[in-house]
């Protein structure tokens, strides 16, 4: 059985976000932004997983579209965390590049799925 790349990447990203959230809480005592990025960053993978189990092509596209929106929101929180110096430029670049890759993949899947309806 071949590995589903988007599921793997979104899961890997969610793990990185959980670790970031833990670090923000324990080291920086930051609770509000850490909760926001935890919710949006882990939601990407959860919605992608739900899409795989979708009951129709439209349901699949809808769930992936939610994952796409959550990834965009996560980019926002990452920029906030960087610009307020809660995370380093290196941490930002690592996570930002990962979410950008996820966005590109989701966009391609959504568009090809729409074209195949």
CSV table of C-alpha atoms in Angstrom, one decimal:
chain,number,residue,atom,x,y,z
A,1,UNK,CA,0.0,0.0,0.0
A,2,UNK,CA,1.5,3.4,-1.0
A,3,UNK,CA,1.7,6.2,1.5
A,4,UNK,CA,-0.8,9.1,1.1
A,5,UNK,CA,1.6,12.1,0.9
A,6,UNK,CA,-0.9,14.7,2.0
A,7,UNK,CA,-2.0,12.7,5.0
A,8,UNK,CA,1.6,12.1,6.0
A,9,UNK,CA,2.6,15.8,5.6
A,10,UNK,CA,-0.4,17.2,7.4
A,11,UNK,CA,0.2,14.7,10.3
A,12,UNK,CA,3.9,15.6,10.5
A,13,UNK,CA,3.0,19.3,10.5
A,14,UNK,CA,0.4,18.8,13.3
A,15,UNK,CA,3.0,17.1,15.4
A,16,UNK,CA,5.4,20.1,14.9
A,17,UNK,CA,2.6,22.5,15.8
A,18,UNK,CA,1.8,20.6,19.0
A,19,UNK,CA,5.4,20.8,20.0
A,20,UNK,CA,5.5,24.5,19.2
A,21,UNK,CA,2.4,25.1,21.3
A,22,UNK,CA,3.9,23.2,24.2
A,23,UNK,CA,7.0,25.3,23.9
A,24,UNK,CA,5.1,28.5,23.8
A,25,UNK,CA,3.2,27.6,26.9
A,26,UNK,CA,6.1,26.2,28.9
A,27,UNK,CA,8.9,28.6,27.9
A,28,UNK,CA,7.1,31.8,27.0
A,29,UNK,CA,3.9,31.5,29.1
A,30,UNK,CA,1.9,32.4,26.1
A,31,UNK,CA,-1.6,30.8,26.1
A,32,UNK,CA,-3.8,32.6,23.7
A,33,UNK,CA,-1.8,32.5,20.5
A,34,UNK,CA,-0.5,29.0,21.3
A,35,UNK,CA,-4.1,27.8,21.5
A,36,UNK,CA,-5.0,29.5,18.2
A,37,UNK,CA,-2.1,28.0,16.3
A,38,UNK,CA,-2.7,24.6,17.9
A,39,UNK,CA,-6.3,24.6,16.7
A,40,UNK,CA,-5.7,25.7,13.2
A,41,UNK,CA,-2.5,23.8,12.7
A,42,UNK,CA,-3.9,20.5,13.8
A,43,UNK,CA,-7.2,21.0,12.1
A,44,UNK,CA,-5.5,20.8,8.7
A,45,UNK,CA,-4.7,17.2,9.1
A,46,UNK,CA,-7.9,16.3,10.8
A,47,UNK,CA,-10.0,17.8,7.9
A,48,UNK,CA,-7.7,16.0,5.4
A,49,UNK,CA,-8.3,12.7,7.2
A,50,UNK,CA,-12.1,13.4,7.2
A,51,UNK,CA,-11.9,14.2,3.5
A,52,UNK,CA,-10.4,10.8,2.7
A,53,UNK,CA,-13.5,9.2,4.4
A,54,UNK,CA,-15.9,11.5,2.6
A,55,UNK,CA,-19.2,10.1,1.4
A,56,UNK,CA,-19.1,11.9,-1.9
A,57,UNK,CA,-16.8,13.8,-4.2
A,58,UNK,CA,-18.5,17.0,-3.0
A,59,UNK,CA,-17.9,16.1,0.6
A,60,UNK,CA,-14.3,15.3,-0.2
A,61,UNK,CA,-13.8,18.7,-1.8
A,62,UNK,CA,-15.6,20.5,1.0
A,63,UNK,CA,-13.4,18.9,3.7
A,64,UNK,CA,-10.2,19.6,1.8
A,65,UNK,CA,-11.4,23.2,1.3
A,66,UNK,CA,-11.7,23.6,5.1
A,67,UNK,CA,-8.2,22.1,5.5
A,68,UNK,CA,-6.9,24.7,2.9
A,69,UNK,CA,-8.5,27.5,4.9
A,70,UNK,CA,-7.1,26.3,8.2
A,71,UNK,CA,-3.6,26.1,6.6
A,72,UNK,CA,-4.0,29.8,5.5
A,73,UNK,CA,-5.1,30.7,9.0
A,74,UNK,CA,-2.0,28.9,10.4
A,75,UNK,CA,0.2,31.0,8.1
A,76,UNK,CA,-1.3,34.1,9.8
A,77,UNK,CA,-0.6,32.9,13.3
A,78,UNK,CA,2.9,31.9,12.3
A,79,UNK,CA,3.5,35.5,11.0
A,80,UNK,CA,2.1,36.9,14.2
A,81,UNK,CA,4.3,34.7,16.4
A,82,UNK,CA,7.4,35.7,14.4
A,83,UNK,CA,6.7,39.4,14.3
A,84,UNK,CA,6.1,39.4,18.1
A,85,UNK,CA,9.3,37.5,18.6
A,86,UNK,CA,7.6,34.5,20.2
A,87,UNK,CA,9.4,32.3,17.7
A,88,UNK,CA,12.7,32.7,16.0
A,89,UNK,CA,13.1,33.4,12.3
A,90,UNK,CA,14.4,29.8,11.9
A,91,UNK,CA,11.4,28.2,13.5
A,92,UNK,CA,9.1,30.4,11.5
A,93,UNK,CA,10.8,29.6,8.2
A,94,UNK,CA,10.8,25.8,8.9
A,95,UNK,CA,7.0,25.8,9.7
A,96,UNK,CA,6.0,28.4,7.1
A,97,UNK,CA,7.7,26.3,4.4
A,98,UNK,CA,5.9,23.2,5.5
A,99,UNK,CA,2.5,24.8,5.5
A,100,UNK,CA,3.2,26.5,2.1
A,101,UNK,CA,3.9,23.0,0.7
A,102,UNK,CA,0.7,21.6,2.2
A,103,UNK,CA,-1.2,24.5,0.7
A,104,UNK,CA,0.2,23.8,-2.8
A,105,UNK,CA,-0.7,20.1,-2.6
A,106,UNK,CA,-4.2,20.8,-1.2
A,107,UNK,CA,-4.9,23.4,-3.9
A,108,UNK,CA,-3.9,20.9,-6.6
A,109,UNK,CA,-6.0,18.1,-5.2
A,110,UNK,CA,-9.0,20.4,-4.8
A,111,UNK,CA,-8.8,21.7,-8.3
A,112,UNK,CA,-8.2,18.3,-10.0
A,113,UNK,CA,-11.2,16.9,-7.9
A,114,UNK,CA,-13.4,19.8,-9.1
A,115,UNK,CA,-12.4,19.1,-12.7
A,116,UNK,CA,-13.3,15.5,-12.3
A,117,UNK,CA,-16.9,16.0,-11.2
